[in-house]
XYZ file of C-alpha atoms in Angstrom:
539
model
C -11.008 10.249 -6.841
C -13.907 7.854 -5.946
C -12.157 4.887 -7.096
C -9.184 5.890 -4.686
C -11.747 6.285 -1.769
C -13.581 3.115 -2.088
C -10.738 0.598 -3.186
C -8.027 2.238 -1.015
C -5.673 2.684 -4.051
C -4.053 5.542 -5.948
C -6.475 7.279 -8.371
C -5.118 8.300 -11.728
C -6.397 10.501 -14.336
C -5.138 12.570 -16.836
C -6.121 15.679 -19.300
C -5.259 17.755 -22.145
C -3.758 21.139 -21.864
C -5.814 24.537 -21.685
C -9.453 23.797 -20.911
C -8.907 20.095 -20.132
C -6.666 21.227 -17.201
C -8.868 23.867 -15.904
C -11.657 21.238 -15.885
C -9.568 18.709 -14.172
C -8.624 21.230 -11.597
C -12.077 21.393 -10.120
C -12.025 17.483 -9.216
C -8.303 17.594 -8.029
C -9.311 20.621 -5.565
C -11.818 18.035 -3.972
C -9.107 15.418 -3.677
C -6.775 17.927 -2.067
C -9.489 18.918 0.440
C -10.479 15.421 1.324
C -6.958 13.926 1.219
C -7.439 11.396 -1.494
C -4.401 10.011 -3.227
C -4.613 11.073 -6.961
C -2.037 11.067 -9.561
C -2.899 13.687 -12.328
C -1.067 13.625 -15.597
C -1.470 17.011 -17.499
C -0.600 17.811 -21.132
C 1.286 21.016 -21.688
C 2.142 23.007 -24.853
C 5.471 22.139 -26.537
C 8.556 23.448 -24.494
C 9.871 25.765 -27.524
C 6.427 27.494 -27.966
C 5.969 28.216 -24.312
C 5.502 31.943 -24.177
C 5.614 32.236 -27.636
C 2.203 32.124 -28.662
C 1.569 28.328 -28.025
C -1.985 26.854 -28.381
C -3.184 26.429 -24.674
C -0.081 27.808 -23.582
C 0.158 27.621 -19.419
C 3.848 28.594 -19.045
C 2.804 31.893 -17.011
C 4.568 33.717 -19.553
C 2.619 36.993 -21.054
C -0.923 36.518 -20.500
C -1.126 32.756 -20.264
C -2.056 30.965 -16.896
C 0.815 29.639 -14.715
C 0.005 25.955 -14.492
C 2.657 25.316 -11.890
C 1.473 28.085 -9.510
C -2.153 26.921 -10.075
C -1.615 23.230 -9.343
C 0.813 24.041 -6.556
C -2.362 25.618 -4.474
C -4.571 22.521 -4.977
C -2.028 19.831 -4.736
C 0.314 18.107 -2.348
C 2.863 17.947 -5.351
C 3.521 19.285 -8.864
C 6.549 18.834 -11.102
C 7.293 19.285 -14.786
C 8.705 16.454 -16.719
C 11.188 18.202 -18.949
C 12.981 15.087 -20.198
C 12.389 11.424 -20.412
C 15.538 10.748 -18.549
C 14.066 11.873 -15.040
C 10.782 10.143 -15.651
C 11.052 7.443 -13.357
C 12.517 9.345 -10.446
C 9.818 12.091 -10.870
C 7.141 9.480 -11.222
C 8.241 7.773 -7.886
C 8.450 10.972 -5.988
C 5.175 11.957 -7.164
C 3.394 8.747 -6.272
C 5.117 8.602 -2.829
C 3.912 11.982 -1.935
C 0.308 11.249 -2.960
C 0.123 8.223 -0.954
C 2.133 9.095 2.075
C 1.228 11.091 5.582
C -1.700 12.976 4.743
C -2.749 11.446 1.614
C -3.732 14.103 -1.644
C -3.100 14.444 -5.336
C 0.178 15.014 -7.027
C 0.160 16.576 -10.567
C 2.841 15.722 -13.256
C 2.748 18.247 -16.203
C 3.968 16.900 -19.557
C 5.093 19.092 -22.454
C 3.789 17.830 -25.828
C 7.306 17.330 -27.041
C 8.358 15.269 -24.098
C 5.708 12.688 -25.016
C 7.902 11.985 -27.945
C 10.937 10.974 -26.086
C 11.818 7.533 -25.278
C 11.892 6.480 -21.497
C 14.912 4.356 -20.098
C 14.003 1.067 -19.127
C 12.187 0.636 -15.791
C 14.767 0.710 -12.846
C 15.232 -3.054 -11.350
C 14.548 -1.796 -7.863
C 11.195 -0.089 -9.209
C 8.704 -1.125 -6.754
C 5.450 -2.685 -8.349
C 3.350 -2.816 -4.942
C 1.507 0.459 -4.140
C 2.194 -0.278 -0.270
C 5.884 0.105 -0.947
C 5.390 3.812 -1.597
C 3.514 4.715 1.567
C 5.433 6.291 4.311
C 3.230 6.935 7.577
C 4.474 8.511 10.797
C 5.432 6.082 13.789
C 3.743 7.070 16.846
C 5.932 6.853 19.940
C 5.454 4.178 22.688
C 4.828 6.799 24.903
C 1.967 8.493 22.911
C 0.432 4.945 22.442
C 0.571 4.057 26.400
C -0.978 7.560 27.268
C -3.788 6.974 24.730
C -4.350 3.555 25.976
C -4.505 4.858 29.658
C -7.002 7.434 28.582
C -9.030 4.815 27.353
C -8.733 2.445 30.172
C -9.503 5.022 32.777
C -12.600 6.772 31.079
C -16.125 5.815 32.313
C -18.017 6.842 29.177
C -15.517 7.206 26.261
C -16.891 7.528 22.621
C -14.733 6.994 19.368
C -15.528 9.310 16.610
C -14.663 7.521 13.000
C -13.512 9.436 9.929
C -12.357 8.889 6.696
C -8.913 8.035 7.856
C -10.358 4.966 8.961
C -12.052 3.888 5.875
C -8.502 4.781 3.761
C -6.287 3.144 6.145
C -4.889 -0.152 4.905
C -5.591 -1.537 8.259
C -8.946 0.346 8.992
C -10.845 -2.683 10.185
C -8.329 -2.995 13.160
C -10.047 0.413 14.380
C -13.520 -1.234 14.304
C -12.113 -4.440 15.728
C -10.742 -2.496 18.682
C -13.840 -0.706 19.474
C -15.825 -4.024 19.368
C -13.261 -5.757 21.578
C -12.939 -2.944 24.234
C -16.754 -1.954 23.989
C -16.062 1.569 23.231
C -19.165 3.247 21.625
C -18.859 4.767 18.206
C -20.123 7.735 16.270
C -19.484 8.284 12.561
C -18.827 11.285 10.794
C -21.103 12.512 7.724
C -18.235 11.423 5.475
C -18.305 8.220 6.230
C -21.509 7.390 8.012
C -21.103 3.532 7.363
C -17.678 3.154 8.573
C -19.051 1.275 11.544
C -21.732 -1.425 11.425
C -24.791 0.624 12.039
C -26.581 -2.413 13.654
C -23.699 -2.834 16.426
C -25.166 -1.870 19.887
C -22.152 0.069 20.076
C -23.040 2.487 17.469
C -24.585 5.682 18.696
C -25.220 7.300 15.413
C -23.685 9.950 12.949
C -22.576 13.214 14.036
C -22.166 16.603 12.240
C -24.413 18.943 10.528
C -26.856 16.183 9.267
C -26.144 13.978 12.637
C -28.372 12.385 15.136
C -29.625 14.534 17.924
C -29.047 11.562 20.570
C -25.464 11.112 19.489
C -24.988 14.895 19.713
C -26.718 14.946 23.160
C -24.406 12.001 24.448
C -21.441 13.750 23.355
C -22.250 17.003 24.753
C -23.843 15.911 28.056
C -22.305 12.795 29.023
C -19.297 11.499 27.447
C -16.153 11.810 29.359
C -13.651 11.286 26.582
C -13.711 11.571 22.762
C -11.142 9.674 20.639
C -11.418 11.429 17.166
C -9.817 8.989 14.800
C -9.180 9.990 11.019
C -11.081 13.018 11.235
C -10.213 16.636 10.699
C -12.892 17.710 13.156
C -14.089 20.368 10.258
C -17.200 22.353 10.926
C -19.327 19.797 9.068
C -18.275 17.378 11.583
C -18.103 19.452 14.942
C -20.724 21.985 14.546
C -23.264 20.366 16.767
C -20.606 19.473 19.366
C -19.142 22.830 20.447
C -20.185 21.860 24.048
C -18.352 18.539 24.041
C -15.301 20.142 22.471
C -14.950 22.497 25.194
C -16.007 20.292 28.099
C -14.480 16.754 27.339
C -10.960 15.536 27.142
C -10.020 15.196 23.216
C -7.676 12.577 21.922
C -6.779 12.853 18.476
C -5.424 10.063 16.124
C -4.503 11.347 12.843
C -1.585 11.150 10.296
C -1.529 14.748 10.121
C -2.980 16.381 13.245
C -1.935 19.952 12.411
C -5.283 21.004 11.242
C -7.039 20.094 14.603
C -4.243 21.422 16.738
C -5.008 24.910 14.747
C -8.484 25.046 15.854
C -8.911 22.937 19.049
C -6.735 22.156 22.238
C -6.548 18.270 22.130
C -5.587 16.529 25.453
C -3.358 13.951 23.557
C -2.486 13.866 19.891
C -1.097 10.259 18.482
C 0.472 10.922 14.945
C 0.362 8.029 12.795
C -2.143 5.852 10.683
C -5.327 5.013 12.156
C -5.166 1.200 11.692
C -1.720 0.912 12.518
C -2.419 2.603 15.983
C -5.356 0.591 17.087
C -3.663 -2.790 15.827
C -1.230 -1.925 18.350
C -3.710 -0.950 21.129
C -5.548 -4.290 20.439
C -2.357 -6.004 21.606
C -2.198 -4.300 24.824
C -6.010 -5.281 25.516
C -5.016 -8.853 25.635
C -2.920 -7.977 28.834
C -5.691 -6.013 30.482
C -9.553 -6.239 30.650
C -11.388 -3.192 29.332
C -15.108 -3.475 28.079
C -17.299 -0.275 28.400
C -20.510 -1.338 26.416
C -23.445 0.429 25.104
C -24.578 3.312 27.367
C -27.475 2.219 29.525
C -30.818 3.186 27.949
C -29.215 4.940 25.141
C -32.044 5.350 22.287
C -30.817 6.507 18.716
C -33.322 9.494 17.802
C -33.768 11.551 14.488
C -35.294 14.603 13.722
C -39.042 14.925 12.401
C -39.205 16.427 9.001
C -42.148 18.892 8.904
C -43.165 20.693 5.903
C -41.085 23.785 4.963
C -44.172 25.582 3.930
C -46.924 24.526 6.367
C -49.638 26.547 4.354
C -48.961 24.007 1.346
C -50.855 21.341 3.437
C -54.079 23.280 2.893
C -53.620 23.688 -0.684
C -52.275 20.092 -1.396
C -53.732 16.767 -0.552
C -50.701 15.181 0.771
C -52.324 11.700 0.178
C -51.750 11.944 -3.593
C -48.122 13.353 -3.629
C -44.735 11.710 -2.692
C -42.677 13.251 0.092
C -38.948 13.140 0.423
C -39.121 11.281 3.797
C -41.480 8.971 2.427
C -39.270 8.158 -0.274
C -36.357 7.263 1.786
C -38.149 5.180 3.898
C -38.991 2.816 0.964
C -35.493 3.136 -0.419
C -33.938 1.769 2.766
C -35.246 -1.648 2.228
C -33.434 -1.721 -1.337
C -30.011 -0.496 -0.471
C -27.317 -2.745 -1.951
C -26.322 -5.076 0.747
C -22.708 -4.914 -0.489
C -21.726 -2.233 -2.681
C -21.441 1.708 -2.396
C -23.708 4.485 -1.382
C -22.873 7.877 -2.943
C -24.501 11.047 -1.537
C -24.673 14.402 -3.574
C -25.078 17.673 -2.155
C -28.090 19.389 -0.813
C -31.218 18.555 1.187
C -31.720 15.124 -0.352
C -27.998 14.118 0.757
C -28.393 15.525 4.222
C -31.652 13.742 4.794
C -30.325 10.421 3.034
C -27.461 10.224 5.737
C -29.567 11.411 8.571
C -32.125 8.656 7.920
C -30.612 5.388 6.305
C -29.203 2.705 8.384
C -26.471 1.707 6.436
C -26.156 -1.890 5.476
C -23.112 -3.732 7.064
C -20.823 -4.398 3.889
C -21.661 -1.051 2.141
C -19.473 2.175 1.972
C -20.642 5.480 2.062
C -19.079 8.609 0.158
C -19.984 12.246 -0.108
C -17.757 15.247 -1.266
C -17.557 17.413 1.724
C -14.204 19.082 0.942
C -15.599 21.490 -1.788
C -18.892 20.383 -1.499
C -19.417 20.213 -5.539
C -22.882 19.424 -6.987
C -22.857 16.334 -9.271
C -19.939 14.836 -7.704
C -21.729 11.493 -6.661
C -22.959 10.818 -10.379
C -19.374 10.167 -12.039
C -18.072 8.937 -8.301
C -20.399 6.084 -8.646
C -18.671 4.812 -12.063
C -15.218 5.013 -10.269
C -16.809 3.189 -7.175
C -18.278 0.508 -9.209
C -15.454 -0.359 -11.797
C -13.733 -3.516 -11.017
C -16.169 -4.710 -8.653
C -17.624 -8.450 -8.749
C -21.009 -9.103 -10.219
C -22.643 -9.003 -6.863
C -21.737 -5.453 -6.003
C -24.118 -2.698 -6.395
C -24.117 1.172 -6.158
C -26.706 3.472 -5.507
C -26.595 7.519 -5.993
C -28.866 9.927 -4.301
C -28.786 13.428 -5.997
C -30.932 16.360 -6.771
C -32.240 17.490 -9.937
C -29.654 20.429 -10.007
C -26.958 18.103 -9.685
C -28.579 15.698 -12.416
C -28.416 18.603 -14.745
C -24.671 19.381 -14.019
C -23.342 15.855 -14.495
C -26.435 13.554 -15.287
C -24.859 12.920 -19.030
C -22.225 10.670 -17.141
C -25.088 8.214 -16.855
C -24.174 7.359 -20.630
C -20.770 6.280 -19.491
C -22.576 3.818 -16.891
C -24.511 2.645 -19.894
C -21.719 2.106 -22.182
C -19.973 0.053 -19.379
C -23.139 -1.841 -18.260
C -22.442 -0.882 -14.374
C -25.256 -1.793 -11.867
C -25.782 1.670 -10.633
C -29.190 3.081 -9.748
C -29.321 6.997 -10.004
C -32.007 8.146 -7.753
C -32.882 11.704 -8.824
C -34.762 13.966 -6.398
C -36.687 16.337 -8.415
C -38.384 19.515 -7.115
C -37.399 21.674 -9.937
C -35.368 23.586 -7.339
C -32.192 24.021 -5.672
C -33.543 22.709 -2.449
C -30.881 23.560 0.002
C -30.899 27.338 -1.529
C -34.550 27.358 -1.221
C -34.466 26.140 2.521
C -32.072 28.796 3.382
C -33.772 31.740 1.555
C -36.959 30.745 3.348
C -35.483 30.820 6.774
C -33.062 33.640 6.231
C -34.659 36.173 3.578
C -38.339 35.875 4.859
C -39.252 33.519 2.511
C -38.408 35.296 -0.858
C -37.021 32.988 -3.314
C -34.430 34.330 -5.929
C -32.803 32.377 -8.707
C -33.274 28.900 -7.080
C -36.097 27.600 -9.222
C -35.976 26.618 -13.052
C -38.257 25.499 -15.618
C -39.624 21.683 -15.619
C -37.092 19.015 -15.889
C -38.103 15.553 -17.035
C -35.159 13.642 -15.918
C -36.899 10.361 -16.839
C -36.988 11.407 -20.337
C -33.588 12.991 -20.324
C -32.382 9.422 -19.293
C -34.082 7.672 -21.703
C -32.000 9.298 -24.537
C -28.977 7.529 -23.364
C -29.829 3.966 -23.793
C -32.370 1.666 -24.928
C -34.797 -0.582 -22.848
C -32.398 -3.363 -22.920
C -28.920 -1.552 -21.528
C -30.835 1.050 -19.231
C -33.763 0.800 -16.952
C -35.803 4.080 -16.247
C -38.865 5.132 -14.059
C -40.649 7.992 -12.640
C -42.407 8.040 -9.438
C -44.856 10.494 -7.820
C -46.552 8.430 -5.300
C -45.474 5.828 -2.817
C -47.241 3.240 -4.751
C -45.600 4.232 -7.868
C -42.206 4.074 -6.047
C -42.786 0.819 -4.243
C -43.649 -0.933 -7.793
C -40.703 0.701 -9.419
C -38.309 -0.424 -6.951
C -39.437 -3.897 -7.189
C -39.345 -3.791 -11.050
C -35.958 -2.579 -10.756
C -34.927 -5.476 -8.744
C -36.226 -7.764 -11.118
C -34.394 -6.093 -13.861
C -31.202 -7.322 -15.218
C -29.104 -5.595 -13.000
C -27.691 -2.771 -15.243
C -27.734 1.085 -14.768
C -30.827 2.680 -13.847
C -32.475 6.075 -13.363
C -35.238 6.553 -10.841
C -36.915 9.997 -10.772
C -38.987 11.041 -7.969
C -41.323 13.903 -8.185
C -41.274 15.953 -4.930
C -43.506 18.942 -5.249
C -43.769 19.570 -1.342
C -40.623 20.851 0.620
C -39.831 19.201 3.737
C -37.410 20.484 6.367
C -34.150 18.789 6.081
C -32.585 17.400 9.133
C -29.561 19.783 8.701
C -28.875 21.141 12.335
C -28.138 24.878 11.089
C -31.707 25.142 9.888
C -33.235 23.492 13.123
C -34.294 25.225 16.318
C -33.271 24.122 19.503
C -36.651 22.639 20.356
C -36.912 20.708 16.941
C -38.840 17.514 17.270
C -37.277 14.365 17.468
C -38.321 10.603 17.150
C -36.726 7.106 17.820
C -34.952 5.762 14.881
C -36.731 2.494 13.774
C -33.458 0.856 13.135
C -32.595 -2.941 13.853
C -29.791 -3.582 16.219
C -27.854 -6.816 16.783
C -28.493 -8.204 20.057
C -25.674 -9.581 22.345
C -24.478 -9.378 25.680
C -23.364 -5.969 25.854
C -21.300 -6.635 29.177
C -18.347 -8.473 27.615
C -16.825 -8.739 24.261
C -19.110 -10.444 21.433
C -18.103 -12.683 18.854
C -16.484 -10.699 16.047
C -17.618 -11.110 12.604
C -14.596 -12.651 10.205
C -14.656 -9.131 8.606
C -13.946 -7.195 11.564
C -11.617 -9.729 12.958
C-alpha cells in the first residue's frame, strides 16, 4: 500500500489461506478506503476439498468464511482463478480495475491445486508498461472551459489539493498551474507536503489537524474553492462547514460521486487531476490570470497548553521533554528528500500541524481506516527501491510501536535508512485526551505498564546495523539527533519519554477561542504580483 502511494505504482502483496488471508484483509481495507491500487494474491484450499473439511477452507460452505463475499466488501474487484487457461485474462482485468478510474485493490483467489497448473505463454499483445492498464474518464471541453472561467472570474480562489494530486501520473501539472496562475493553495491532512510549504502561495493545511489561519481564510474570505483530488471527507472538511455552505465549490476528481452525495458542488470535472490541469495550463497562455498571495496573510498555529494544568505544579517542566519541544527540534532533522510517515494519534496530529514539510519530501498517513501502527511497515514500502540519498522518518506513538514495532527488524535486515521516532507516554494519547475532555477526566483502559521502547529495539539488531537512543530532555534529544545524523545512515529507533500531556492541535478538542500564534516558517521571497520562476521539478 505505501509503496503504491509513494512511488505511483501498483502495490503487490500475497498471503496464504485462512488466518493469513484474514490478516491481509486489514491492510486491503485501508487501500480500498483510500483509493490505493494494490493487487492481492490470496491462496485458497484445493477445489476438490472445498466444503469437505479442507484446512483453512473459505468457500463459504458449511461454517467456513466466504472469501469472495468478504473481499467484495473491501475491494474494487475479486475473482477466483479456477484454471491456468484463464490466468492472463483474469490478471489483466484485475490490474486494469485496480489502476483505473478511482484506484483501489483487486484480489485474485488462487486454489492450491491451480498453483500446480502450467499457464499458457504470455500473449504477444500483453502490455508491460503499467500506464497501458490505466483508463481515466475524459473531461469534456465544456467542463474544462467552465472551470477555467470560474477561476478566471474569482477574486479570491483557493485550491485544496488532496491525494489524487500526488497519485496522478501528471500530479506536478496541478502544482505548476497553481504557481503559474498564482492561485493560493491549501493541502489536506492526507498529503500536507503536496505543495511546496515555503511557497508564498501556500496557506497551510486544512482539516482536523489543520491551521486556523487557513480555516479562517476559506470560511471568511475565499470566493471559490477548487477541490482537486480530495473526497472532502470529514477529516478534511470538519473545520470548513461555513465555507462549504458559503463559497462556490468546484470539484476535480476521477470519481466525484462521493462528494456529490454529501455536498452540492457548483461545477464538477470528472477526470485525472494532472490531466485536467495540464489542459488548463495551456489556456493560461492565451489569457492573463494571476491572483497571488492574499495581502497580509499570516499562517498561524494553535498553541499547545498542558492538558492537565495542575501537573505544572507537580512537575518541574524544565526537567522534562514536552512533545511540542521535541517537534521543534525534529523540524531541523526532517529528510530534505524522502518520506515522512505519520501514524495515528496525538503525535501525528501535532506533527502534521507543526512541521513545515521540506520541498522534496512526501507525506503519508492512513486516514481511510485510521489503523494504529500503519506507518511503521509503510516506511519500509516507501523506502524500498530508493536511491542512497533518500531517507524516511516515522512518527508514531508507543501504542502503535507495541502493535507493529517488530517490523523494525525488517528494516534492519534490509539496511534501510529509516528513523522510527516513538512518542512514549505509556498511554493511548488521543483516547486519554477524549476521556479528559468528555468523561470528566476519568481514565479507563488507556494506560499500561512501563514500556522501554529503546531496549525492545536493541534486541532487533546490533550496534553496527541498528542505532537506538532515548531522550527525556531537550538536551538529550538534541545530542541524539546529532549522533544519528553522523551515524551510518541505516535504521534507527529514537524513543521520546513524554510524562506530561499537552493539548493536541486537533480541532474537535479545541474551543472556539483557542489561542493561536504565528508559525515560524521560512517563506521563499518573490514578486507575488506576477508569476515567479518555476523550479525544474514543478515545470
